[in-house]
DNA sequence: TGATAAACGAGACGGTACGTCGTGTCTTTGT
DNA sequence: ACAAAGACACGACGTACCGTCTCGTTTATCA
């Protein structure tokens, strides 16, 4: 019987929100980032392309980056829904090295996919300089993926394939972060060989056995 | 026998360039980025603060990022000149792990130094989305530092502390990239413990010995 | 039956135009021309003084001269509205010479009025070198005034005070143009004596009777 | 034995002035005004076209209008020198009306000559708004021509063709000023018929005889 | 099933910054 | 010492977007 009173004064009523506009804005934002790049993507441009008033964007989002982050999350959800169910849990064949190499090779492919590249680069860049957005980017996009590595490493630890005293959240960075840095900062080529090597180095260490 | 190269169309005459203006622009750019942040730093603002005409900036640099990159490089050179000689070669005490931990701890300190943080974050962010600038950022700032790790790892290999078949350029990423990613993307806290752990994991591997 | 004419590419919607801004721009333009002169009057200065964005000027006018012309026309309309009704038809007492002398003396006064002098000089100057504007200046400001002389001369012709074969549109130039030239080009002093003389010379000719 | 000390401090030494540059500047100024119009003619443009440093212009002239005025005067002198001797005294056949009509027809032709039109329009326009230049324009260009009419009218007065009490300096304006105004302000077409009519009206008056 | 109030498209508005052009001064480098 | 060349501080240009603010016009609950 409780009425739905809105907290902040004059907050927009989400129930009356136009779904059609929301989706058109996502499409326009992603298309523009891909076509003209993030810096030349403007709120006005998104509104025009989506056939939407500027105010409709300002009403529901706080910034260009905000729009793009939601658009990109939505894109990911669509892709997941299309693909079937679980996004892509890491396989567990019992061979940790092989499993990791396989997943990283898939990541290499994804990093080369232009559909994902433009928006995720844009969001990453914005996040570097805008901590608030950066943390949301990490929490909503990055961390869930990393958690899959944590799970797989924990399973490996239980199987005795990884030392018991290893912190999996740190361990995963040994092969994920180098790939991330090469992609973000153009510090080196991104190939299957490279990620395979990372896994080997990380699992067996640099020192002689 | 004279070789007067490439007079590109109406290139300015560097010999007549005002040193005073160049330095004032560096100062203004760094100060503004530190004070108001990179996105709110404008060419107009830099010019005003430096007591310089806008055209003097446009004559010598092609963009805000370009100015900042040079300013930051100059800052590094000044710092190096002030510090004495060699920037900071990695020590070689014979104990590879200890040496790496020491250097990474110094890096942790640097990453927390606000003087370096604002401009280098700004440049990194710009580089993520602007490949041309990103590559220059890497070539002029990052790679020289990474080369020091390559040298130290090669020395360790000669001493038998590192496996002979290890590629040092890749190996260094095992402890450098995780730190870089945590800093760039706020994926985790940056502490001495963390970097110490990275070195241990990287050198001895994740699997039981 | 509706006739919605010519939607030129992205023409602004005049119905939503800000009256307040329009008037503030007129005021600012006239004030600046009077205070600092036409060449030092800038669009930027007008916008600042009117408390208006530059784009609001560029949206509705095509040039500084265009703004000033409209402002001056508006000023004239205001003055007319304030004065009562008819702008200033030429009196018709039956004595043509006296009537013309009286009107020209009033014109002499007007030419010395600093409120009118600055903008009308500016517009005249611009019109000399910019035919399009010049023609509008004439059509909207000059010609209506000249028409009054045509009317008075026609009345005089009907009364037999002027030869029947005289073209009044040319005839009026005999006393109007000399005054205009002295004013525009500083070719001589502008006094009641002078205009009285012009009327006498024009009406009775230079040759002996 | 007196040395040639210059009066004002650091006034340029006219004796060492480059004749070649002076003429190149005249040519460039006239050409640019004809080609791109007065407002788009710039000091920089003149200097570049003349193959001259900007300072060379600023050293000898005080403004763009100043350059053009001198250039135009020089052009007139050249034309006069080419034509022979006297610029163009008004003929004196004894028939005042015919003589005036002839001269005014020649003026009509001149006003249609594009070589003279662009610069003289530019100078007239500048003079309207810049009194100092306007007076020089009149004194150096206009008044000498008008003086010829004064002379012819005086001669007519002596011959009894013009009333003795007529002031020739004012009288000439009856036919000269209307032509000037039509040309300057586009207030009407400029034809032989028109100037012929002006002479008739002016000489014999508008009232019945 | 209307009434009514919110979200909507459209876009004008006051601003800020853009990157360019021209000004008039100053300095450098030949003559 | 004048001249060509052109860098400089400055100021205005005309444009692009920003984020805010009306305007009618849908549209989607509720009386």
mmCIF file of C-alpha atoms in Angstrom, chain C residues 38-39 96 118 120-122 124-132 134-135 137-138 142-143 146 153 160-163 165-188 194 197-198 200-209, chain D residues 38-39 96 118 120-122 124-132 134-135 137-138 142-143 146 153 160-163 165-188 194 197-198 200-209:
data_model
loop_
_atom_site.group_PDB
_atom_site.id
_atom_site.type_symbol
_atom_site.label_atom_id
_atom_site.label_comp_id
_atom_site.label_asym_id
_atom_site.label_seq_id
_atom_site.Cartn_x
_atom_site.Cartn_y
_atom_site.Cartn_z
ATOM 1 C CA UNK C 38 32.372 51.422 -36.016
ATOM 2 C CA UNK C 39 35.714 49.774 -36.811
ATOM 3 C CA UNK C 96 7.891 75.777 -51.919
ATOM 4 C CA UNK C 118 27.771 57.534 -35.655
ATOM 5 C CA UNK C 120 24.441 56.326 -40.078
ATOM 6 C CA UNK C 121 27.976 57.265 -41.036
ATOM 7 C CA UNK C 122 29.084 53.703 -40.347
ATOM 8 C CA UNK C 124 26.899 54.696 -45.262
ATOM 9 C CA UNK C 125 30.597 53.835 -45.292
ATOM 10 C CA UNK C 126 29.918 50.127 -45.299
ATOM 11 C CA UNK C 127 27.393 50.606 -48.077
ATOM 12 C CA UNK C 128 29.930 52.341 -50.294
ATOM 13 C CA UNK C 129 32.081 49.260 -50.392
ATOM 14 C CA UNK C 130 29.424 46.594 -49.959
ATOM 15 C CA UNK C 131 26.841 47.018 -52.643
ATOM 16 C CA UNK C 132 24.325 44.595 -51.189
ATOM 17 C CA UNK C 134 24.357 49.767 -49.649
ATOM 18 C CA UNK C 135 21.224 48.998 -51.589
ATOM 19 C CA UNK C 137 20.544 51.035 -46.702
ATOM 20 C CA UNK C 138 19.119 53.100 -49.487
ATOM 21 C CA UNK C 142 17.135 56.817 -47.674
ATOM 22 C CA UNK C 143 14.518 56.256 -50.314
ATOM 23 C CA UNK C 146 13.468 61.060 -50.552
ATOM 24 C CA UNK C 153 7.600 68.549 -55.657
ATOM 25 C CA UNK C 160 2.383 75.570 -61.070
ATOM 26 C CA UNK C 161 5.386 76.380 -58.888
ATOM 27 C CA UNK C 162 7.583 73.911 -60.710
ATOM 28 C CA UNK C 163 7.893 73.337 -64.428
ATOM 29 C CA UNK C 165 8.512 68.695 -67.444
ATOM 30 C CA UNK C 166 10.640 68.315 -64.320
ATOM 31 C CA UNK C 167 11.352 64.809 -62.996
ATOM 32 C CA UNK C 168 10.960 65.228 -59.265
ATOM 33 C CA UNK C 169 13.168 62.234 -58.381
ATOM 34 C CA UNK C 170 16.054 63.946 -60.126
ATOM 35 C CA UNK C 171 15.107 67.423 -59.070
ATOM 36 C CA UNK C 172 15.324 66.647 -55.393
ATOM 37 C CA UNK C 173 18.937 65.636 -55.797
ATOM 38 C CA UNK C 174 19.845 69.220 -56.632
ATOM 39 C CA UNK C 175 19.503 70.224 -53.007
ATOM 40 C CA UNK C 176 19.672 66.907 -51.180
ATOM 41 C CA UNK C 177 22.815 65.448 -52.744
ATOM 42 C CA UNK C 178 25.060 68.444 -52.128
ATOM 43 C CA UNK C 179 24.169 68.315 -48.477
ATOM 44 C CA UNK C 180 24.725 64.557 -48.392
ATOM 45 C CA UNK C 181 28.119 64.862 -50.021
ATOM 46 C CA UNK C 182 29.324 67.593 -47.688
ATOM 47 C CA UNK C 183 28.304 65.433 -44.787
ATOM 48 C CA UNK C 184 29.692 62.180 -46.081
ATOM 49 C CA UNK C 185 32.953 63.424 -47.477
ATOM 50 C CA UNK C 186 33.732 66.550 -45.487
ATOM 51 C CA UNK C 187 33.756 68.635 -48.659
ATOM 52 C CA UNK C 188 32.420 71.707 -46.920
ATOM 53 C CA UNK C 194 24.290 76.735 -47.134
ATOM 54 C CA UNK C 197 21.385 78.827 -50.812
ATOM 55 C CA UNK C 198 21.047 75.385 -52.317
ATOM 56 C CA UNK C 200 17.516 79.140 -54.108
ATOM 57 C CA UNK C 201 20.047 77.984 -56.682
ATOM 58 C CA UNK C 202 18.084 74.858 -57.456
ATOM 59 C CA UNK C 203 14.736 76.495 -57.811
ATOM 60 C CA UNK C 204 15.786 79.500 -59.851
ATOM 61 C CA UNK C 205 18.831 78.196 -61.675
ATOM 62 C CA UNK C 206 22.282 79.581 -62.145
ATOM 63 C CA UNK C 207 21.685 81.559 -65.286
ATOM 64 C CA UNK C 208 20.294 85.040 -65.364
ATOM 65 C CA UNK C 209 16.527 85.289 -65.802
ATOM 66 C CA UNK D 38 39.288 46.578 -49.730
ATOM 67 C CA UNK D 39 38.189 44.809 -46.544
ATOM 68 C CA UNK D 96 28.419 76.466 -70.701
ATOM 69 C CA UNK D 118 37.789 49.753 -56.590
ATOM 70 C CA UNK D 120 38.403 55.179 -55.067
ATOM 71 C CA UNK D 121 35.361 53.512 -53.572
ATOM 72 C CA UNK D 122 37.548 52.026 -50.859
ATOM 73 C CA UNK D 124 35.750 57.145 -50.079
ATOM 74 C CA UNK D 125 34.303 54.568 -47.714
ATOM 75 C CA UNK D 126 37.231 54.825 -45.359
ATOM 76 C CA UNK D 127 36.976 58.595 -45.493
ATOM 77 C CA UNK D 128 33.337 58.559 -44.430
ATOM 78 C CA UNK D 129 34.234 56.980 -41.138
ATOM 79 C CA UNK D 130 37.741 58.317 -40.680
ATOM 80 C CA UNK D 131 37.620 62.066 -40.833
ATOM 81 C CA UNK D 132 41.356 62.610 -41.008
ATOM 82 C CA UNK D 134 38.503 61.770 -45.514
ATOM 83 C CA UNK D 135 39.856 65.287 -45.455
ATOM 84 C CA UNK D 137 41.118 62.343 -49.725
ATOM 85 C CA UNK D 138 39.144 65.460 -50.480
ATOM 86 C CA UNK D 142 38.512 65.750 -54.997
ATOM 87 C CA UNK D 143 39.106 69.443 -54.474
ATOM 88 C CA UNK D 146 36.221 70.631 -58.291
ATOM 89 C CA UNK D 153 31.857 78.860 -63.729
ATOM 90 C CA UNK D 160 27.320 86.813 -68.323
ATOM 91 C CA UNK D 161 26.109 83.242 -68.666
ATOM 92 C CA UNK D 162 25.767 82.860 -64.941
ATOM 93 C CA UNK D 163 24.267 85.262 -62.460
ATOM 94 C CA UNK D 165 25.739 86.680 -57.276
ATOM 95 C CA UNK D 166 26.288 82.940 -57.659
ATOM 96 C CA UNK D 167 28.951 81.277 -55.508
ATOM 97 C CA UNK D 168 30.627 78.894 -57.923
ATOM 98 C CA UNK D 169 31.909 76.556 -55.199
ATOM 99 C CA UNK D 170 28.323 75.902 -54.199
ATOM 100 C CA UNK D 171 26.907 76.036 -57.679
ATOM 101 C CA UNK D 172 29.066 73.195 -58.926
ATOM 102 C CA UNK D 173 27.595 70.928 -56.320
ATOM 103 C CA UNK D 174 24.218 71.111 -58.013
ATOM 104 C CA UNK D 175 25.418 68.814 -60.767
ATOM 105 C CA UNK D 176 28.460 67.172 -59.256
ATOM 106 C CA UNK D 177 27.022 66.022 -55.939
ATOM 107 C CA UNK D 178 23.994 64.212 -57.355
ATOM 108 C CA UNK D 179 26.296 62.197 -59.566
ATOM 109 C CA UNK D 180 28.608 61.514 -56.646
ATOM 110 C CA UNK D 181 25.788 60.366 -54.442
ATOM 111 C CA UNK D 182 24.334 58.027 -57.039
ATOM 112 C CA UNK D 183 27.737 56.492 -57.449
ATOM 113 C CA UNK D 184 28.634 56.260 -53.798
ATOM 114 C CA UNK D 185 25.322 55.095 -52.472
ATOM 115 C CA UNK D 186 23.678 53.331 -55.368
ATOM 116 C CA UNK D 187 20.735 55.690 -55.212
ATOM 117 C CA UNK D 188 20.118 55.575 -58.936
ATOM 118 C CA UNK D 194 21.006 61.731 -66.237
ATOM 119 C CA UNK D 197 19.412 66.521 -67.188
ATOM 120 C CA UNK D 198 21.293 67.601 -64.092
ATOM 121 C CA UNK D 200 19.794 71.590 -67.499
ATOM 122 C CA UNK D 201 17.986 71.617 -64.180
ATOM 123 C CA UNK D 202 20.875 73.303 -62.430
ATOM 124 C CA UNK D 203 21.426 76.009 -64.976
ATOM 125 C CA UNK D 204 17.811 76.941 -65.585
ATOM 126 C CA UNK D 205 16.163 76.047 -62.285
ATOM 127 C CA UNK D 206 13.088 74.103 -61.452
ATOM 128 C CA UNK D 207 10.569 76.925 -61.471
ATOM 129 C CA UNK D 208 8.837 78.210 -64.597
ATOM 130 C CA UNK D 209 10.523 81.110 -66.287
#
